[in-house]
CSV table of C-alpha atoms and ligand atoms in Angstrom, one decimal:
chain,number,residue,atom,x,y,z
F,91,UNK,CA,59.3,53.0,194.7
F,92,UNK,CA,60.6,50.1,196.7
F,93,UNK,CA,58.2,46.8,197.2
F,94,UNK,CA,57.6,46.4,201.2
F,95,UNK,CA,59.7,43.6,202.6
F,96,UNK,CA,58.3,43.8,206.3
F,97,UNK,CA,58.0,40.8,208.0
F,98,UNK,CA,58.8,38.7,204.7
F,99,UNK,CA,60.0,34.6,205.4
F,100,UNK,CA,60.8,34.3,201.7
F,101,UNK,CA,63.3,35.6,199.6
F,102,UNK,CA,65.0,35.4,196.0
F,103,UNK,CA,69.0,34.2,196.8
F,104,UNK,CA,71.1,34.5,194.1
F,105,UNK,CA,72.5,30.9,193.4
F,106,UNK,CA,74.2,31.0,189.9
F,107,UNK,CA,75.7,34.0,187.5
F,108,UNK,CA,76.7,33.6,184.1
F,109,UNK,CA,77.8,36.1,180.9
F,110,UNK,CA,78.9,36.4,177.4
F,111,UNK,CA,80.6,38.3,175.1
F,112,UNK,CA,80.4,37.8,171.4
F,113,UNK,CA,83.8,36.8,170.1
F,114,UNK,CA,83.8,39.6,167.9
F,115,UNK,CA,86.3,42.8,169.5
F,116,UNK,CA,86.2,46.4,168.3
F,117,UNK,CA,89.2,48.2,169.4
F,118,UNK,CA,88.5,52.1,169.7
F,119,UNK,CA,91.4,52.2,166.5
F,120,UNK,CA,89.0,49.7,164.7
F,121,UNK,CA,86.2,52.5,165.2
F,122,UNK,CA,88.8,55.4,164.5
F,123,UNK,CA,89.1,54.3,161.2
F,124,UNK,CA,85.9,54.6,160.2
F,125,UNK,CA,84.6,57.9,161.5
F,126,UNK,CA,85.5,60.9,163.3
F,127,UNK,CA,86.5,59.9,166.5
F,128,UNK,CA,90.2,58.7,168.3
F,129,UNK,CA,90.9,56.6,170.4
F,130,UNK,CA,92.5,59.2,173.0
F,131,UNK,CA,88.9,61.0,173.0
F,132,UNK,CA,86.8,57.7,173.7
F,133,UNK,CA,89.1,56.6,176.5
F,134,UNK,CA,89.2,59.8,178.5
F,135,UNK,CA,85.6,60.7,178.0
F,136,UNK,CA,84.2,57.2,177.9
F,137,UNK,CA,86.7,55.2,179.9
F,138,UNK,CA,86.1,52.3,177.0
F,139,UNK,CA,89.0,50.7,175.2
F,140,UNK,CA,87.0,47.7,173.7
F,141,UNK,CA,83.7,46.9,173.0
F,142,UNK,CA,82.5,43.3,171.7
F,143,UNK,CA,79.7,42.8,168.8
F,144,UNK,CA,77.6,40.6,167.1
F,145,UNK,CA,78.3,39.1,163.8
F,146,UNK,CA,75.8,39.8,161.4
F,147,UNK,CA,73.1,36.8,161.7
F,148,UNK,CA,73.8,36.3,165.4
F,149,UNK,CA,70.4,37.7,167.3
F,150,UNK,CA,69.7,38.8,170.9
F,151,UNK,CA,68.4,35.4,172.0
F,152,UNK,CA,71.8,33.7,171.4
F,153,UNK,CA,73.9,35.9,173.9
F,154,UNK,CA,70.8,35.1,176.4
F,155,UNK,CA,71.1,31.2,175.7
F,156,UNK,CA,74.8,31.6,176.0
F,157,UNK,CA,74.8,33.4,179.3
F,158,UNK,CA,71.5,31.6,180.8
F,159,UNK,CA,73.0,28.3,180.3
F,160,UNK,CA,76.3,29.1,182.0
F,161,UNK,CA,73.7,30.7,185.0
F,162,UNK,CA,72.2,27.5,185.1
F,163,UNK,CA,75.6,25.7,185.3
F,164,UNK,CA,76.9,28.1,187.9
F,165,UNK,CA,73.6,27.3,190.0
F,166,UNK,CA,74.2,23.5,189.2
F,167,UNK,CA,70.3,22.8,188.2
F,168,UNK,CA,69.1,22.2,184.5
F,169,UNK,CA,65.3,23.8,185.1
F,170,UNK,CA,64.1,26.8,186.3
F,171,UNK,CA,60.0,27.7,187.0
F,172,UNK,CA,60.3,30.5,185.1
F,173,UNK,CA,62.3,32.7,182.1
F,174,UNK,CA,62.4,36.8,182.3
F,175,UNK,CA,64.3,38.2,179.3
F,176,UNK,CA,65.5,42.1,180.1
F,177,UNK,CA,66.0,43.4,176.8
F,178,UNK,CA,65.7,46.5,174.6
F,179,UNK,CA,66.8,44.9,171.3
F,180,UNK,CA,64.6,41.8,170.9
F,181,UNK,CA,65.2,39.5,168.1
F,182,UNK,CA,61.5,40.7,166.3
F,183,UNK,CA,59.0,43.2,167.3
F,184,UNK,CA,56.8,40.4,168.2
F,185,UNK,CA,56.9,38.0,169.6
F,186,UNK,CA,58.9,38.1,172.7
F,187,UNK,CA,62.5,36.7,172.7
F,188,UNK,CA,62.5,35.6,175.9
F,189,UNK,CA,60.2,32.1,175.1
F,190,UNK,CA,62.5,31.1,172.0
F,191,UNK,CA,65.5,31.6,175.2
F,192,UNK,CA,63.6,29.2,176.8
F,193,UNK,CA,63.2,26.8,174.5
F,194,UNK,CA,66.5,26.8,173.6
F,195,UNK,CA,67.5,26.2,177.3
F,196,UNK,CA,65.4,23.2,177.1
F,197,UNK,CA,62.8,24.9,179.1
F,198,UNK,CA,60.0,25.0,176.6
F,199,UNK,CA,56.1,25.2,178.8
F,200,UNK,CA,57.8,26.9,181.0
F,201,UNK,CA,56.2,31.0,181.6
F,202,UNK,CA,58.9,33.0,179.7
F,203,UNK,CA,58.3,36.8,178.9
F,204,UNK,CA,60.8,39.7,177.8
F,205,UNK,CA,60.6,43.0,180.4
F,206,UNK,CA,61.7,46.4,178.7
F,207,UNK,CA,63.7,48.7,180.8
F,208,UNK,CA,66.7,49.7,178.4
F,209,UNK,CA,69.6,50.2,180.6
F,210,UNK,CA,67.8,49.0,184.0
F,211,UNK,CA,66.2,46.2,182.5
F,212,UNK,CA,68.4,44.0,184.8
F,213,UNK,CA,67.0,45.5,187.8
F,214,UNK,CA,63.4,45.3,186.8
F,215,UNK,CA,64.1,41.9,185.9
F,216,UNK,CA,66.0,41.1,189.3
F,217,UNK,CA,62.7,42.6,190.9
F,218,UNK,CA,60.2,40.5,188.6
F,219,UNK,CA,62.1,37.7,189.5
F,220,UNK,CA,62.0,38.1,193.0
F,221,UNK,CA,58.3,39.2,193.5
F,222,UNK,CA,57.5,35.7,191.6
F,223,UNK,CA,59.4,34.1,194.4
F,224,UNK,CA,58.7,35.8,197.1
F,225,UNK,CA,55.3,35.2,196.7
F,226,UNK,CA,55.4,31.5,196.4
F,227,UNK,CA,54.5,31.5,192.3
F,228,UNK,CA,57.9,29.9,191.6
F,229,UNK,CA,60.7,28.3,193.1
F,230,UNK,CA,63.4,29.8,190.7
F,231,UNK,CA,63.8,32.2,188.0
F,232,UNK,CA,66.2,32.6,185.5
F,233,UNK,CA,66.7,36.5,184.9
F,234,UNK,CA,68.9,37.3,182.1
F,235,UNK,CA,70.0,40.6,180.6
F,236,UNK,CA,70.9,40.5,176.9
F,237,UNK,CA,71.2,43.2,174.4
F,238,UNK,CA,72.9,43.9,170.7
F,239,UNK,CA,73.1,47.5,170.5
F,240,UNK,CA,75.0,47.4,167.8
F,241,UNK,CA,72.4,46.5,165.6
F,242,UNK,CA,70.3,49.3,167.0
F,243,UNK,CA,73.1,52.3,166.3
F,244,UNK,CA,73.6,54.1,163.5
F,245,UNK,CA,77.6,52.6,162.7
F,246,UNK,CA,78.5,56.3,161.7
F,247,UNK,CA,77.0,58.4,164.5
F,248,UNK,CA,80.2,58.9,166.6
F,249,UNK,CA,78.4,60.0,169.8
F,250,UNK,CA,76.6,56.3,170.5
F,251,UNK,CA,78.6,54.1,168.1
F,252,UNK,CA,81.8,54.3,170.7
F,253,UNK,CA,79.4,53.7,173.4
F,254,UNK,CA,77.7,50.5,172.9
F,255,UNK,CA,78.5,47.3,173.1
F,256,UNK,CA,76.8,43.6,172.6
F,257,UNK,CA,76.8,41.4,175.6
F,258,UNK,CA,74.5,39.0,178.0
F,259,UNK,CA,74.5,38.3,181.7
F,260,UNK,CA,72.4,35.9,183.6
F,261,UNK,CA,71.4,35.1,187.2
F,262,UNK,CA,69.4,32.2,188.9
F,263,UNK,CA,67.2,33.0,191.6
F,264,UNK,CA,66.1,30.5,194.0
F,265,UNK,CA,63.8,30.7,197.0
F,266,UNK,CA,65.8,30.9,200.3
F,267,UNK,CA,65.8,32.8,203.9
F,268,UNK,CA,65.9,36.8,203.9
F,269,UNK,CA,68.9,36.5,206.4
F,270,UNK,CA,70.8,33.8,204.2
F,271,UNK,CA,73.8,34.8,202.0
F,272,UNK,CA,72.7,36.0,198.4
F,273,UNK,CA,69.3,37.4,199.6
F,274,UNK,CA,68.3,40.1,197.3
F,275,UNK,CA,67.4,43.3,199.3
F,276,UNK,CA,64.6,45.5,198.4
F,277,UNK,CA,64.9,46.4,194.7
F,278,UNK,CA,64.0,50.1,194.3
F,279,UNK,CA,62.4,51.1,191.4
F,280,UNK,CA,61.4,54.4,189.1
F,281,UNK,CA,60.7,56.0,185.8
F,282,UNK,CA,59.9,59.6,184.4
F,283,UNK,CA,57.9,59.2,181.2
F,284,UNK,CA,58.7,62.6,180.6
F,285,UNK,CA,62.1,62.4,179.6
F,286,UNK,CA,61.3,59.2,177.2
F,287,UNK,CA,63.0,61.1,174.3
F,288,UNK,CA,66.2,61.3,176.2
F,289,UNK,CA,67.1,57.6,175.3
F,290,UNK,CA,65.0,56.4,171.8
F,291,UNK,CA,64.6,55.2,169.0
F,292,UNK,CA,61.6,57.5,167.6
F,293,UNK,CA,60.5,55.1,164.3
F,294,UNK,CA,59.2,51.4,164.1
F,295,UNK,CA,56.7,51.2,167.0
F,296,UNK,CA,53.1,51.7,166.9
F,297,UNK,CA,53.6,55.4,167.4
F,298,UNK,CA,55.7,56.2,164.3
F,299,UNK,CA,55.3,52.7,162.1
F,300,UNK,CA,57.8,53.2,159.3
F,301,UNK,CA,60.8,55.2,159.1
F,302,UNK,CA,59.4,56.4,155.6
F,303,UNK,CA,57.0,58.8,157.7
F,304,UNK,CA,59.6,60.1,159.5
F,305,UNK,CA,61.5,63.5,159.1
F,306,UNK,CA,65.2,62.0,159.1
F,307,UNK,CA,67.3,58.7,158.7
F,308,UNK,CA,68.1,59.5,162.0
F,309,UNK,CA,64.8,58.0,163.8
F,310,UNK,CA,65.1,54.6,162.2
F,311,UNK,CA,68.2,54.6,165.0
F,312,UNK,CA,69.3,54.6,168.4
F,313,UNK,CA,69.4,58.3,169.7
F,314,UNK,CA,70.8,59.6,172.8
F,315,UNK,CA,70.7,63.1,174.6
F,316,UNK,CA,74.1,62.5,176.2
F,317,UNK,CA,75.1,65.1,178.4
F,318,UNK,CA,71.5,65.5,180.0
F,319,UNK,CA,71.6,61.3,180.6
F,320,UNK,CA,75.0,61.8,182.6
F,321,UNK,CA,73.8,64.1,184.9
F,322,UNK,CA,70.4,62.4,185.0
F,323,UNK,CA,72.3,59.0,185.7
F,324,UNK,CA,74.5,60.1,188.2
F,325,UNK,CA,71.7,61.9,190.4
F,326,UNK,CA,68.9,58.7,189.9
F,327,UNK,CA,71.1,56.1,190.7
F,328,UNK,CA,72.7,57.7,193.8
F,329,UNK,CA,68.8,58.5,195.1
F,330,UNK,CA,68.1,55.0,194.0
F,331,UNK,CA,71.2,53.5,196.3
F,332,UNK,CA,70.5,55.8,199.2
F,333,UNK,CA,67.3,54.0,199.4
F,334,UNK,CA,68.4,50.9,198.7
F,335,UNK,CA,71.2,51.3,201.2
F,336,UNK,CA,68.5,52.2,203.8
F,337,UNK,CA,66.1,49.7,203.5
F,338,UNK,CA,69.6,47.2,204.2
F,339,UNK,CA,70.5,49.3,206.9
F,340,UNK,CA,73.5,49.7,205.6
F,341,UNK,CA,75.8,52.8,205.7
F,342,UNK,CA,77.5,53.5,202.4
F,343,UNK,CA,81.1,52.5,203.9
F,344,UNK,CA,79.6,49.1,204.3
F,345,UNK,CA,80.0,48.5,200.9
F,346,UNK,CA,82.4,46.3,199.6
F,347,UNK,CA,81.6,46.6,196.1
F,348,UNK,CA,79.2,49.1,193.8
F,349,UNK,CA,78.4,47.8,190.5
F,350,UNK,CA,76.8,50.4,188.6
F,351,UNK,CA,75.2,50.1,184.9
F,352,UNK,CA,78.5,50.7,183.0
F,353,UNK,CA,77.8,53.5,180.7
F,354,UNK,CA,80.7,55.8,181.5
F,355,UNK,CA,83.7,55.5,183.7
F,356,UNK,CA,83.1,59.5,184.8
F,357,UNK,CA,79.7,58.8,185.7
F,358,UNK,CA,80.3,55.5,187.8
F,359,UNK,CA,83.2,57.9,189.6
F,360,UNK,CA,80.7,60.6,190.3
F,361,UNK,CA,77.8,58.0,191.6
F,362,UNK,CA,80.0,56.4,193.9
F,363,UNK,CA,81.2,60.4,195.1
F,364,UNK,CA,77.6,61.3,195.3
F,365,UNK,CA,77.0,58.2,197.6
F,366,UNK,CA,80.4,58.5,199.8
F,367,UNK,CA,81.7,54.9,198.0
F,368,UNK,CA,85.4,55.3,197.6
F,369,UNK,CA,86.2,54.6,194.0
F,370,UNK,CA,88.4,51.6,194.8
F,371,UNK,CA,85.2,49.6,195.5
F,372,UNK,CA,83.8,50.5,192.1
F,373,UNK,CA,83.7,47.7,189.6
F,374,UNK,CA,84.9,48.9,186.2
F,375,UNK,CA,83.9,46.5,183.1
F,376,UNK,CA,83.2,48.9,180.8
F,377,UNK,CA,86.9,48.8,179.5
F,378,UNK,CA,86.5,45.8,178.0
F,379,UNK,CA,82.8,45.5,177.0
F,380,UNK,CA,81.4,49.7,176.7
F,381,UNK,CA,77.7,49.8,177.8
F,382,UNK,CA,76.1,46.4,177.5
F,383,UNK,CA,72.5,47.7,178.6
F,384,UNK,CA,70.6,45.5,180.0
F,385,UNK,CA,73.7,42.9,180.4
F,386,UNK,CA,75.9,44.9,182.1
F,387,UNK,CA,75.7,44.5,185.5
F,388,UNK,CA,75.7,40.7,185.3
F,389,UNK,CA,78.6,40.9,182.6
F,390,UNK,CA,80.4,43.0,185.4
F,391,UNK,CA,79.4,41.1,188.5
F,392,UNK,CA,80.9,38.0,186.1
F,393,UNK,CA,84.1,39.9,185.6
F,394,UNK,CA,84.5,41.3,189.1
F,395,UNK,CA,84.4,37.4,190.0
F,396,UNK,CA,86.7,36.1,187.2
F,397,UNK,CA,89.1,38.8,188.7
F,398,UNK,CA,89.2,38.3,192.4
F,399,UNK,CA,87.3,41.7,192.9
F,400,UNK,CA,84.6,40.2,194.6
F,401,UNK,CA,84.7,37.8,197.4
F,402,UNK,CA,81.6,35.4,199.4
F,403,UNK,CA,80.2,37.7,202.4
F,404,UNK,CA,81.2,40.9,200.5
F,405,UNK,CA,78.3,43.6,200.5
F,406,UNK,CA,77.7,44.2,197.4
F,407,UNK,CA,75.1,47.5,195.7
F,408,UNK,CA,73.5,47.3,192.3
F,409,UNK,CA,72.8,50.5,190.5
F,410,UNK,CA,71.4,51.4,187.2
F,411,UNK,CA,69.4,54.4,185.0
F,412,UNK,CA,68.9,54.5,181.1
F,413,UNK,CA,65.8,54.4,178.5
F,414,UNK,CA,62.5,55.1,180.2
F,415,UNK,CA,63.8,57.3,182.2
F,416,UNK,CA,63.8,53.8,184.5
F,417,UNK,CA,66.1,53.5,186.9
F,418,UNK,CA,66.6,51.0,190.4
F,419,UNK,CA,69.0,49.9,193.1
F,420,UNK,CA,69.6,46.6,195.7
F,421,UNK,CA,71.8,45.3,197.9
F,422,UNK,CA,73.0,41.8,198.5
F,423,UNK,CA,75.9,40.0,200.6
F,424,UNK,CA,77.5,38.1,197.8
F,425,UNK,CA,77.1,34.1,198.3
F,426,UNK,CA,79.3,31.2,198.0
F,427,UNK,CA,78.9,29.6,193.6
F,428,UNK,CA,80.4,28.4,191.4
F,429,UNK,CA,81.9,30.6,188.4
X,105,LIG,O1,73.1,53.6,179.1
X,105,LIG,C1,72.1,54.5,179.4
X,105,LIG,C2,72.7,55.6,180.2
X,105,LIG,N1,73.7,56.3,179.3
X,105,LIG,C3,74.5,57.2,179.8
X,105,LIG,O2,74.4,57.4,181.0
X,105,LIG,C4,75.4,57.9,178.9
X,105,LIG,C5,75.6,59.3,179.4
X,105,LIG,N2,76.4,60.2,178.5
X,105,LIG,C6,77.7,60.0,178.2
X,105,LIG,O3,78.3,59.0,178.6
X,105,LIG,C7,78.4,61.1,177.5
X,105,LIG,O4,77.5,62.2,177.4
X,105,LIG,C8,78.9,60.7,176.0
X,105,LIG,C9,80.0,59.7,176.1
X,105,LIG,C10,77.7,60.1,175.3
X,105,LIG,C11,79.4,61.9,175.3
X,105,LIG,O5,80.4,62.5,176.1
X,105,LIG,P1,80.4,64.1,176.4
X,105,LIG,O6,81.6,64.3,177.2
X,105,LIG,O7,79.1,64.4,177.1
X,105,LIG,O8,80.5,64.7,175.0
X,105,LIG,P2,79.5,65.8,174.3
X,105,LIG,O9,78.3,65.1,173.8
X,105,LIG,O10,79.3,67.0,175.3
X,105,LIG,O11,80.4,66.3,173.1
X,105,LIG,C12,81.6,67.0,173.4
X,105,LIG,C13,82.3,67.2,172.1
X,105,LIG,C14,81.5,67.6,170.9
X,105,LIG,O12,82.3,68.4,170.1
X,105,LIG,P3,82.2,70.0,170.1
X,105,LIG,O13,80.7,70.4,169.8
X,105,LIG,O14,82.6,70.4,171.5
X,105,LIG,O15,83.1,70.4,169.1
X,105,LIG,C15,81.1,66.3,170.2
X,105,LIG,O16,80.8,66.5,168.8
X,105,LIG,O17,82.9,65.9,171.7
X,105,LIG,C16,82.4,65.6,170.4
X,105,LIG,N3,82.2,64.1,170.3
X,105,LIG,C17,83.2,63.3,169.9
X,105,LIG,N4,84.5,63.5,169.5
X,105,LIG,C18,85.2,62.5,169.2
X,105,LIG,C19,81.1,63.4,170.6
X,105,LIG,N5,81.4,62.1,170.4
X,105,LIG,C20,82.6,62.0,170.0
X,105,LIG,C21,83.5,60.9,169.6
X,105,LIG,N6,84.7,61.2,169.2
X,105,LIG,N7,83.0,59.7,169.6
């Protein structure tokens, strides 16, 4: 599903990015010590070396404050109309995180809601934000994408524990020209409810209350079907890019830079071989920071920039699929900001 741009005379430009990592590094040695797992086996199946986590105490909404305030810096304003929090590991059940963010940021009054698309919560963020705009309700948005995974894995179930990582990323959207220079393209969106128990947690919503009700310790935790995800992943968000790519009118060689959700370095190289993307245009974060969720784009957009990867007028394609099934894909030419 893609939301129809004909004829539009508004658009959401991207005019500031910012990220965090908690200080707090887990080498894969760290994790090697404390269950069955080696470093040699997480690199070459994962392509992760570090991941960063929170410290006990420190919740969702303080990576989001810490990366939304350095958007707002990069974008060189102190207000935005409006506050979307992309998140899967909010700081309570209820209420949303994404109003104490905004408070936080000084932005209290302002609308400020959480949107819950695991892994491609960026992406349905990126498009929230830009329908608001688009259609005149706000001037700017401040999407951010902030998740603590680690607070949502089991610490000794070796298949997700080496996965995850805690992290936030944040962009500011402003209202600008479709033709101008960080113009987000059409963001192309979908889901499959059937395959909701691929990514879950089974206990502690309305559905299953109370772990005590529940057959296994297991389903108080994070739970992933990982095999069935990579193949899922790699076929969604190549789709998801070919349309993208389309409604840009843009071939695939066009693009300078493909920033896929980082969830695995063999499934970013088989996206970009699905799309025809030669893998030195891929930008690889997951190194440092393992998947990030909803942060991870942003976190890698940030890094591809710190680095010199990415350039103003570069064409740049934004993939991602996780929890849901949801997954999405846009284009932009990456603008002139500070970083
Ligand atoms: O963010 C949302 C989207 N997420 C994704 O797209 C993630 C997609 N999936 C993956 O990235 C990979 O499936 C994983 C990294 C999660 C797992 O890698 P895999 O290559 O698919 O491993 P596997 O699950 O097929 O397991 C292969 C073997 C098994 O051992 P046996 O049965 O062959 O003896 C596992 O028990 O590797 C074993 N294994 C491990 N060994 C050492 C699984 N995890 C580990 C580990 N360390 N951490």
């Amino acid at each position: 599903m893609s939301i129809p741009r004909t004829g539009r005379v508004r658009a959401a430009v991207l005019a500031g990015l910012g990220a965090w990592l908690p200080p707090r590094a887990v080498s894969n040695d760290e994790l090697a010590g404390r269950i069955d797992t080696s470093d040699t086996w997480i690199r070459t199946r994962t392509g992760i070396r570090t991941r960063h986590v929170v410290d006990p105490g420190m919740p969702t909404s303080r990576l989001a404050v810490e990366a939304g305030s350095r958007a707002l810096e990069s974008a060189g304003v102190s207000e935005v109309d409006v506050v979307v929090l992309a998140t899967a590991t909010p700081d309570r059940r209820c209420p949303a995180t994404a109003p104490v963010v905004a408070h936080r940021l000084g932005l209290t009054g302002r609308p400020a809601f959480d949107v819950s698309a695991v892994c491609s919560g960026f992406l349905y963020g990126l498009a929230v934000g830009a329908g608001l705009i688009e259609s005149g309700a706000a001037e700017s948005v401040l999407v951010i994408g902030a998740d603590a995974f680690s607070t949502i894995v089991d610490p000794q179930e070796r298949a997700t524990a080496v996965v995850f990582g805690d992290g936030a990323g944040a962009v500011v959207l402003r209202a600008g020209e479709p033709a101008e220079a960080g113009a987000l393209g059409q963001v192309v969106l979908g889901s499959d409810g059937s395959l909701a128990d691929l990514i879950t947690i089974r206990a502690g919503g309305s559905e299953h209350p109370t772990v005590e009700q529940m057959p296994s310790r297991a389903d108080s935790y994070f739970a992933m079907r990982g095999q069935e995800t990579f193949a899922l992943a790699v076929a969604r968000m190549a789709e998801a890019s070919r349309e993208a790519l389309a409604n840009a009118g843009w071939e695939a060689n066009h693009v300078d830079r493909l920033v896929c959700h980082q969830a695995n370095l063999r499934i970013l190289q088989a996206t970009s071989r699905r799309i025809g993307i030669s893998q030195e245009r891929l930008v690889v974060h997951l190194d440092q920071a393992g998947n990030t969720a909803a942060a991870s784009i942003p976190l890698a957009l940030s890094h591809a920039l710190s680095s010199g990867e990415l350039h103003p007028g570069e064409r740049v394609l934004l993939t991602a699929f996780g929890g849901g099934a949801a997954w999405g894909a846009t284009t932009l030419t990456w603008p002139q900001m500070k970083h």
